[in-house]
Tab-separated table of C-alpha atoms and ligand atoms in Angstrom:
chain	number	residue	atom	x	y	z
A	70	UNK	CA	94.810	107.663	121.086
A	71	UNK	CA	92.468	109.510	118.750
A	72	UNK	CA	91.114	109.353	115.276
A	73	UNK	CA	92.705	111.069	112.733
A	74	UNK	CA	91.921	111.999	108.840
A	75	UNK	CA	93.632	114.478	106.658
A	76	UNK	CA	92.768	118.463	106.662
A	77	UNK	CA	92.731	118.907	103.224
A	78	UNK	CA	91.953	116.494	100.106
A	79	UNK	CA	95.101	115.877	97.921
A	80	UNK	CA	95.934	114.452	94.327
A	81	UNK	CA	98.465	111.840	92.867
A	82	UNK	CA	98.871	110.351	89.515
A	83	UNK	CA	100.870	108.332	87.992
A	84	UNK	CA	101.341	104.858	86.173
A	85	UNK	CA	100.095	101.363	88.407
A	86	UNK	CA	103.016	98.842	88.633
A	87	UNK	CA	100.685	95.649	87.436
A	88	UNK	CA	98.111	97.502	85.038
A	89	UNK	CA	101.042	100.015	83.229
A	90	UNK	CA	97.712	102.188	83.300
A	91	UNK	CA	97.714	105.948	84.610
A	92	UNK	CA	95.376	106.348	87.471
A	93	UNK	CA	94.582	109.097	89.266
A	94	UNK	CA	93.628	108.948	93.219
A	95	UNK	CA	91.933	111.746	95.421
A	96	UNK	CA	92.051	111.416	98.911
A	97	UNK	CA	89.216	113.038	101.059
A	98	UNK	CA	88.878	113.929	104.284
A	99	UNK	CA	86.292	112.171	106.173
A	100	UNK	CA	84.456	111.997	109.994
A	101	UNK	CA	85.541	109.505	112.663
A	102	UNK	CA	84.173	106.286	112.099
A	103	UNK	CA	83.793	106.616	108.488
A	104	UNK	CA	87.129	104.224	108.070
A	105	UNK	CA	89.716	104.359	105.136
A	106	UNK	CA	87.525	103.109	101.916
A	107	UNK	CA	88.635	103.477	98.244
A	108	UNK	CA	85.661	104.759	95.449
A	109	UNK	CA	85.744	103.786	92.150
A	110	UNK	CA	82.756	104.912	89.786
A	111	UNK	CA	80.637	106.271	92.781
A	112	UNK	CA	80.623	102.445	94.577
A	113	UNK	CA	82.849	102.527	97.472
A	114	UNK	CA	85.205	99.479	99.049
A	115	UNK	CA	86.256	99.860	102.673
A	116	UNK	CA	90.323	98.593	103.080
A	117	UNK	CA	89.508	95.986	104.994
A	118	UNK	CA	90.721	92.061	105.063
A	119	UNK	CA	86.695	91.435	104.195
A	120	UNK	CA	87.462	92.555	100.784
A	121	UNK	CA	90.419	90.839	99.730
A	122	UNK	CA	90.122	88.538	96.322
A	123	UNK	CA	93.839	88.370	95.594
A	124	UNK	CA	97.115	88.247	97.301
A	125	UNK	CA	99.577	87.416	94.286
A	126	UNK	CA	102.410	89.711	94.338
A	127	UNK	CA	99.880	92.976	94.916
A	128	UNK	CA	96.801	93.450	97.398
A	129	UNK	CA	93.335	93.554	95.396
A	130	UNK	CA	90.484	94.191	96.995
A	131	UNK	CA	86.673	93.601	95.516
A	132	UNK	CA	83.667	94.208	96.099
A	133	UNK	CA	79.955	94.855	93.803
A	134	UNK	CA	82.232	93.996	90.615
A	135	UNK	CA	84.134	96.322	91.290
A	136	UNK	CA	88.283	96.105	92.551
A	137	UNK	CA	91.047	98.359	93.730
A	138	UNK	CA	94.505	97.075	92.999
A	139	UNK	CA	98.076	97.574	94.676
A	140	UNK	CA	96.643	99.488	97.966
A	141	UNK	CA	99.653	98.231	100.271
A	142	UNK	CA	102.258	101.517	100.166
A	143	UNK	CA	99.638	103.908	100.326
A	144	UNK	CA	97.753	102.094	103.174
A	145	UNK	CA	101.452	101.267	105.090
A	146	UNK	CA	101.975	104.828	105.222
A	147	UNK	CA	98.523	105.852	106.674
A	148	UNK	CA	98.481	102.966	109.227
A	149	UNK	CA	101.699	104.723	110.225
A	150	UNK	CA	100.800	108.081	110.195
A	151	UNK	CA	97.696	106.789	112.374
A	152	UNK	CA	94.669	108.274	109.447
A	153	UNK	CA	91.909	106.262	110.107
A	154	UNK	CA	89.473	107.845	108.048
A	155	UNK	CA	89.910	108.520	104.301
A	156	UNK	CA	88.317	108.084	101.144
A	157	UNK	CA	90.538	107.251	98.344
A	158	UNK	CA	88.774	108.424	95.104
A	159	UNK	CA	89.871	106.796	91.772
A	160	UNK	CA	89.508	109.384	89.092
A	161	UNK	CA	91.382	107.499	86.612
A	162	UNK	CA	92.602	104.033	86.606
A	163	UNK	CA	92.222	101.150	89.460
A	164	UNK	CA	95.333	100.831	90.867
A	165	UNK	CA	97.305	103.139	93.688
A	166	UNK	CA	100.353	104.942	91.617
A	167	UNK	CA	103.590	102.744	91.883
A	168	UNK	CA	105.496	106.421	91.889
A	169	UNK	CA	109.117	105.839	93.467
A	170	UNK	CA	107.800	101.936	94.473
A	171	UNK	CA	108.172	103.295	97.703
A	172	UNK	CA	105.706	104.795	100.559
A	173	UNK	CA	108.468	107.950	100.136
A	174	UNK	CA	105.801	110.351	98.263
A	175	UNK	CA	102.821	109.350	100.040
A	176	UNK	CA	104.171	110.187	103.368
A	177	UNK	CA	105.943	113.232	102.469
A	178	UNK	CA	102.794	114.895	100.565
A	179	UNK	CA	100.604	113.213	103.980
A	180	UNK	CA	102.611	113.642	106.632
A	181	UNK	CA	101.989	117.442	106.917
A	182	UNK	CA	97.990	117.622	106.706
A	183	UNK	CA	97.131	114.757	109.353
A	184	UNK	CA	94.117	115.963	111.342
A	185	UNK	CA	93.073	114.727	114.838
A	186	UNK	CA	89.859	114.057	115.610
A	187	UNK	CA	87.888	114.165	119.229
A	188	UNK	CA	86.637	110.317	119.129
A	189	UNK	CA	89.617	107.742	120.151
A	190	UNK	CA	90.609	105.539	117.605
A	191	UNK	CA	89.849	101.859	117.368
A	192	UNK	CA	92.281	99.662	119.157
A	193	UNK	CA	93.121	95.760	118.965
A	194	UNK	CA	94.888	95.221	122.412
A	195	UNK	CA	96.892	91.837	121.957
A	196	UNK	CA	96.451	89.669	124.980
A	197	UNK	CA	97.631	86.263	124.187
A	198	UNK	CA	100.140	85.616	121.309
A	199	UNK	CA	98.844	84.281	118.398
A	200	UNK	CA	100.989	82.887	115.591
A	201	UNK	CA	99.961	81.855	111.884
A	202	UNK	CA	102.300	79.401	109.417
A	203	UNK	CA	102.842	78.605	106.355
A	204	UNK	CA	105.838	76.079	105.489
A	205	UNK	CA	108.657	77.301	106.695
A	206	UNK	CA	107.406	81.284	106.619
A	207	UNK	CA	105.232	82.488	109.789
A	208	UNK	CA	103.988	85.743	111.660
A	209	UNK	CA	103.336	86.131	115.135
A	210	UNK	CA	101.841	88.962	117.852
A	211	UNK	CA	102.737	89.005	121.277
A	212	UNK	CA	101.619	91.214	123.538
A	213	UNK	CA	103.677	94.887	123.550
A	214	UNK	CA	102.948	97.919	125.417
A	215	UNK	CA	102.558	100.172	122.166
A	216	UNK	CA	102.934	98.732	118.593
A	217	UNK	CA	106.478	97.365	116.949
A	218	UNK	CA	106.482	95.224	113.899
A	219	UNK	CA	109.467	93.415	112.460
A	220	UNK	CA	110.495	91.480	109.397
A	221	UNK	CA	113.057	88.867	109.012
A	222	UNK	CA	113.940	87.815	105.487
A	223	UNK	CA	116.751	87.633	102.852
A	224	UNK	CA	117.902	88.977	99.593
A	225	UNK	CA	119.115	86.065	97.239
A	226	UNK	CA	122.438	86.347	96.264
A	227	UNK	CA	123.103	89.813	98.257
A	228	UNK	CA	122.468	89.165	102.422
A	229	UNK	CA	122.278	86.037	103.748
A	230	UNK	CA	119.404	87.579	106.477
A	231	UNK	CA	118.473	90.946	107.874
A	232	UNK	CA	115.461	92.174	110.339
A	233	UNK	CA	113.745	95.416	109.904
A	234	UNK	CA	111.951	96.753	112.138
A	235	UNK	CA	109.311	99.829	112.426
A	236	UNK	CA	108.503	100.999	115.900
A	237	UNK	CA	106.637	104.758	115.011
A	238	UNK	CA	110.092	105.730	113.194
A	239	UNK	CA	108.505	105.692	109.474
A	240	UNK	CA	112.059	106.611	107.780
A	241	UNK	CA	113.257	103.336	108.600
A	242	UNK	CA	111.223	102.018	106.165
A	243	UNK	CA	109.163	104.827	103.997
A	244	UNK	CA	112.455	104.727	101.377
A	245	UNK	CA	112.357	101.188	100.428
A	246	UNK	CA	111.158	99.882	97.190
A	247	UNK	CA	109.346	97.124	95.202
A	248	UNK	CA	111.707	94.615	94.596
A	249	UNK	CA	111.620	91.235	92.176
A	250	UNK	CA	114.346	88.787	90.740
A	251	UNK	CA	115.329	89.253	87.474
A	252	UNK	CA	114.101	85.546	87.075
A	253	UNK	CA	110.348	86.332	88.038
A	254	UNK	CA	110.083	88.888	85.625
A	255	UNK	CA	109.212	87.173	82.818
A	256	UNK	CA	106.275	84.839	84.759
A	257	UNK	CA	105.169	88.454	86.293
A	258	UNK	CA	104.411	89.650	82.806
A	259	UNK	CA	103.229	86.062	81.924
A	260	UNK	CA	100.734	86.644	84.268
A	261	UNK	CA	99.372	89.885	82.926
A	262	UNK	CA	101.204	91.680	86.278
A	263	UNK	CA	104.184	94.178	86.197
A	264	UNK	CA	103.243	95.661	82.679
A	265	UNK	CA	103.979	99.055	84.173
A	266	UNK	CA	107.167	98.350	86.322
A	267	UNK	CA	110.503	99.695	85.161
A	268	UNK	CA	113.721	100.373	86.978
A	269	UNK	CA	112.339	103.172	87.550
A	270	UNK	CA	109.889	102.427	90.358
A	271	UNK	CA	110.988	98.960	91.300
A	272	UNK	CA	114.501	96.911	92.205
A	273	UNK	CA	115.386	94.044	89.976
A	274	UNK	CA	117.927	91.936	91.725
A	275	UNK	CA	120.119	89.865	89.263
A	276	UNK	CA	122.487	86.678	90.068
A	277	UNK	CA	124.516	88.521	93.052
A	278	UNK	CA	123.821	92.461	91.870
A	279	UNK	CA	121.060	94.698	91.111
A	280	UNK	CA	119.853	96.091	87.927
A	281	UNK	CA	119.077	99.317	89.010
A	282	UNK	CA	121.837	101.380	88.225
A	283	UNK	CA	121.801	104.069	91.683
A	284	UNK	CA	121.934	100.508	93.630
A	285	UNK	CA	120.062	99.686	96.668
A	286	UNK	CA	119.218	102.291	98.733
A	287	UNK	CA	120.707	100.383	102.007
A	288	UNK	CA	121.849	96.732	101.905
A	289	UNK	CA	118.397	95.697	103.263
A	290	UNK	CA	116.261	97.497	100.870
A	291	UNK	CA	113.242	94.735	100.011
A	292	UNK	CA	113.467	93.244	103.761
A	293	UNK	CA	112.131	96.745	104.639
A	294	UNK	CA	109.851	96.899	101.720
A	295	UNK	CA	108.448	93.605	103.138
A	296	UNK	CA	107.765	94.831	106.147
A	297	UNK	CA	106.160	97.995	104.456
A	298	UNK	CA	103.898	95.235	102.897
A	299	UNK	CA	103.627	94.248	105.934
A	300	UNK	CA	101.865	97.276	107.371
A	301	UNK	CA	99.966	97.737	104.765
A	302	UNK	CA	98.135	94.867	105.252
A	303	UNK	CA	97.328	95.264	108.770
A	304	UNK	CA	96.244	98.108	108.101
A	305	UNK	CA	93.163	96.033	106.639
A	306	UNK	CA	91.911	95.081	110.362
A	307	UNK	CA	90.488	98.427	110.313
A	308	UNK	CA	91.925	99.150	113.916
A	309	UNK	CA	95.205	99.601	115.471
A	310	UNK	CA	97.507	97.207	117.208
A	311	UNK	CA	98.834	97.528	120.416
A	312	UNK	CA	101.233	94.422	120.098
A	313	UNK	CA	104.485	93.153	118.609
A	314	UNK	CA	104.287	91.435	115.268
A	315	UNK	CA	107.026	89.352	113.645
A	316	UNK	CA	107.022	88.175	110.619
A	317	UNK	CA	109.545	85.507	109.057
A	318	UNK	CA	109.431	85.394	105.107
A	319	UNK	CA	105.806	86.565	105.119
A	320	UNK	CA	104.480	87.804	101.860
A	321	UNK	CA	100.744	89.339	100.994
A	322	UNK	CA	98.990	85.948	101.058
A	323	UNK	CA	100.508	85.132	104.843
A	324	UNK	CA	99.722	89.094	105.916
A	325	UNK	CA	96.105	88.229	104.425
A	326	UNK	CA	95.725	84.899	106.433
A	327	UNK	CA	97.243	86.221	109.627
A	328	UNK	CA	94.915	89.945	109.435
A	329	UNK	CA	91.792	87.234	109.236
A	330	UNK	CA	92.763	84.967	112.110
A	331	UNK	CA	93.591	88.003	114.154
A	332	UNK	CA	90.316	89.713	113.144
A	333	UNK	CA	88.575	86.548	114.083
A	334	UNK	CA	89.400	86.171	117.555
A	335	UNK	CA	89.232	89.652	118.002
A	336	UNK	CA	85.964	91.099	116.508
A	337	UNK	CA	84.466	87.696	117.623
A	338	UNK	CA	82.454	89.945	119.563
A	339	UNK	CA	81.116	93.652	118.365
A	340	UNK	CA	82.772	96.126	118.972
A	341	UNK	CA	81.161	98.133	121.855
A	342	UNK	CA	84.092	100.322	122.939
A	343	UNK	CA	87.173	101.811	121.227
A	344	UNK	CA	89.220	99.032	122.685
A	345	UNK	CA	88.985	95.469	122.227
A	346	UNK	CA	91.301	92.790	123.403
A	347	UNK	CA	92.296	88.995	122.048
A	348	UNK	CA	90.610	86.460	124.628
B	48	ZN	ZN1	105.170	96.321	98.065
């Protein structure tokens, strides 16, 4: 498996779900190696679990005083389309554009210009299964022979329980949206979060129906968002899996504890080869 980045640099702009500020992100091309990394004001942060300072209903990374907010869809949709190296320039703003809520425009704008590189790309080879908890939500990786992740959950009030799953086919998942209950919107906005979310680019599910008036876009819509999430986090180890991850009711803050433990046992050691396996 080899390297990629993109052939060309490419634009997108657009309000951030928690700020409600336009920002404005340029993605560059970069050499193998280099890693994905956002830039804001010339000071870069690489997307990896190292730099996480927040896990509350978003991904924030931080780093020299400086942080990069809501990086999940966007880095779900290059973890699927395998770009490993990438600079993410902010122009304007600190926060990845919400657009759709989805990973939909990312991967239709990216999915055309991936480049391949000639170095292979960096690969955690799961060995051993490893599971994290917390209460009654966990995630687990078992050894696979390539790289499956699913996502068991619910929708209160509208199924019971549903598993997605992604397994390299990114439209079973690149579609679904942000989702919250109408309940949490008020203590989202409490908390100085969701100032730029609208039905617009994000489901609100009421008592038994949704706001949104085009309804869900399948009955499972946020269990396949979560598992975008999902993605998107790992996506922080900085290397590939070649596993099977499950995750029950996992949210950012489990994805963030179960990317460390992983990245623990695994880079325990340097990395001296393109592969790397858990003891
Ligand atoms: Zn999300």
């Amino acid at each position: 498996m080899k390297q990629k980045t993109l052939s060309e640099s490419v634009e997108f702009e657009g309000v951030g779900i928690h700020t409600g500020e336009v920002s404005k992100i340029v993605l560059h091309p970069e050499k193998a190696g280099t890693g994905v990394r956002f830039m804001v004001k010339g000071k870069y942060i690489p997307a990896s679990y190292k730099y996480v300072l927040k896990t509350d209903h978003a991904t924030l990374l931080g780093k020299d005083g400086i942080t990069v907010i809501t990086v999940e869809h966007l880095l779900a949709v290059l973890y699927m389309l395998g770009v490993d190296n990438l600079t993410i320039e902010f122009k304007k703003g600190n926060e990845v554009p919400i657009l759709d809520g989805s990973g939909y425009y990312f991967y239709k704008i990216l999915k055309g210009i991936t480049s391949e590189l000639s170095e292979k790309a960096r690969v955690i080879e799961i060995r051993k299964s490893l599971e994290v908890k917390n209460c009654n939500a966990y995630i687990s990786v078992e050894p696979y022979h390539g790289f499956c992740a699913l996502y068991r959950g619910y929708v209160k009030g509208l199924l019971e329980e549903g598993v997605a799953q992604y397994c390299g086919n990114a439209k079973e998942i690149i579609f679904a949206r942000t989702f919250c209950y109408e309940e949490e919107v008020e203590y989202l906005r409490q908390k100085g979060l969701a100032k730029g979310g609208s039905l617009k680019n994000a489901v609100v599910i009421g008592n038994g129906f949704v706001h949104n008036p085009e309804g869900l876009r399948s009955k499972d819509e946020p269990i396949r968002h979560k598992l975008l999430d999902l993605l998107g986090d790992l996506s922080l180890l900085g290397a590939r899996i070649r596993g099977r991850v499950f995750s029950h009711l996992g949210g950012h803050t489990l994805n963030y504890a179960f990317v460390k433990n992983l990245a623990e046992i695994s880079f325990s050691t340097s990395f001296t080869s393109s592969c790397v396996s858990t003891p």
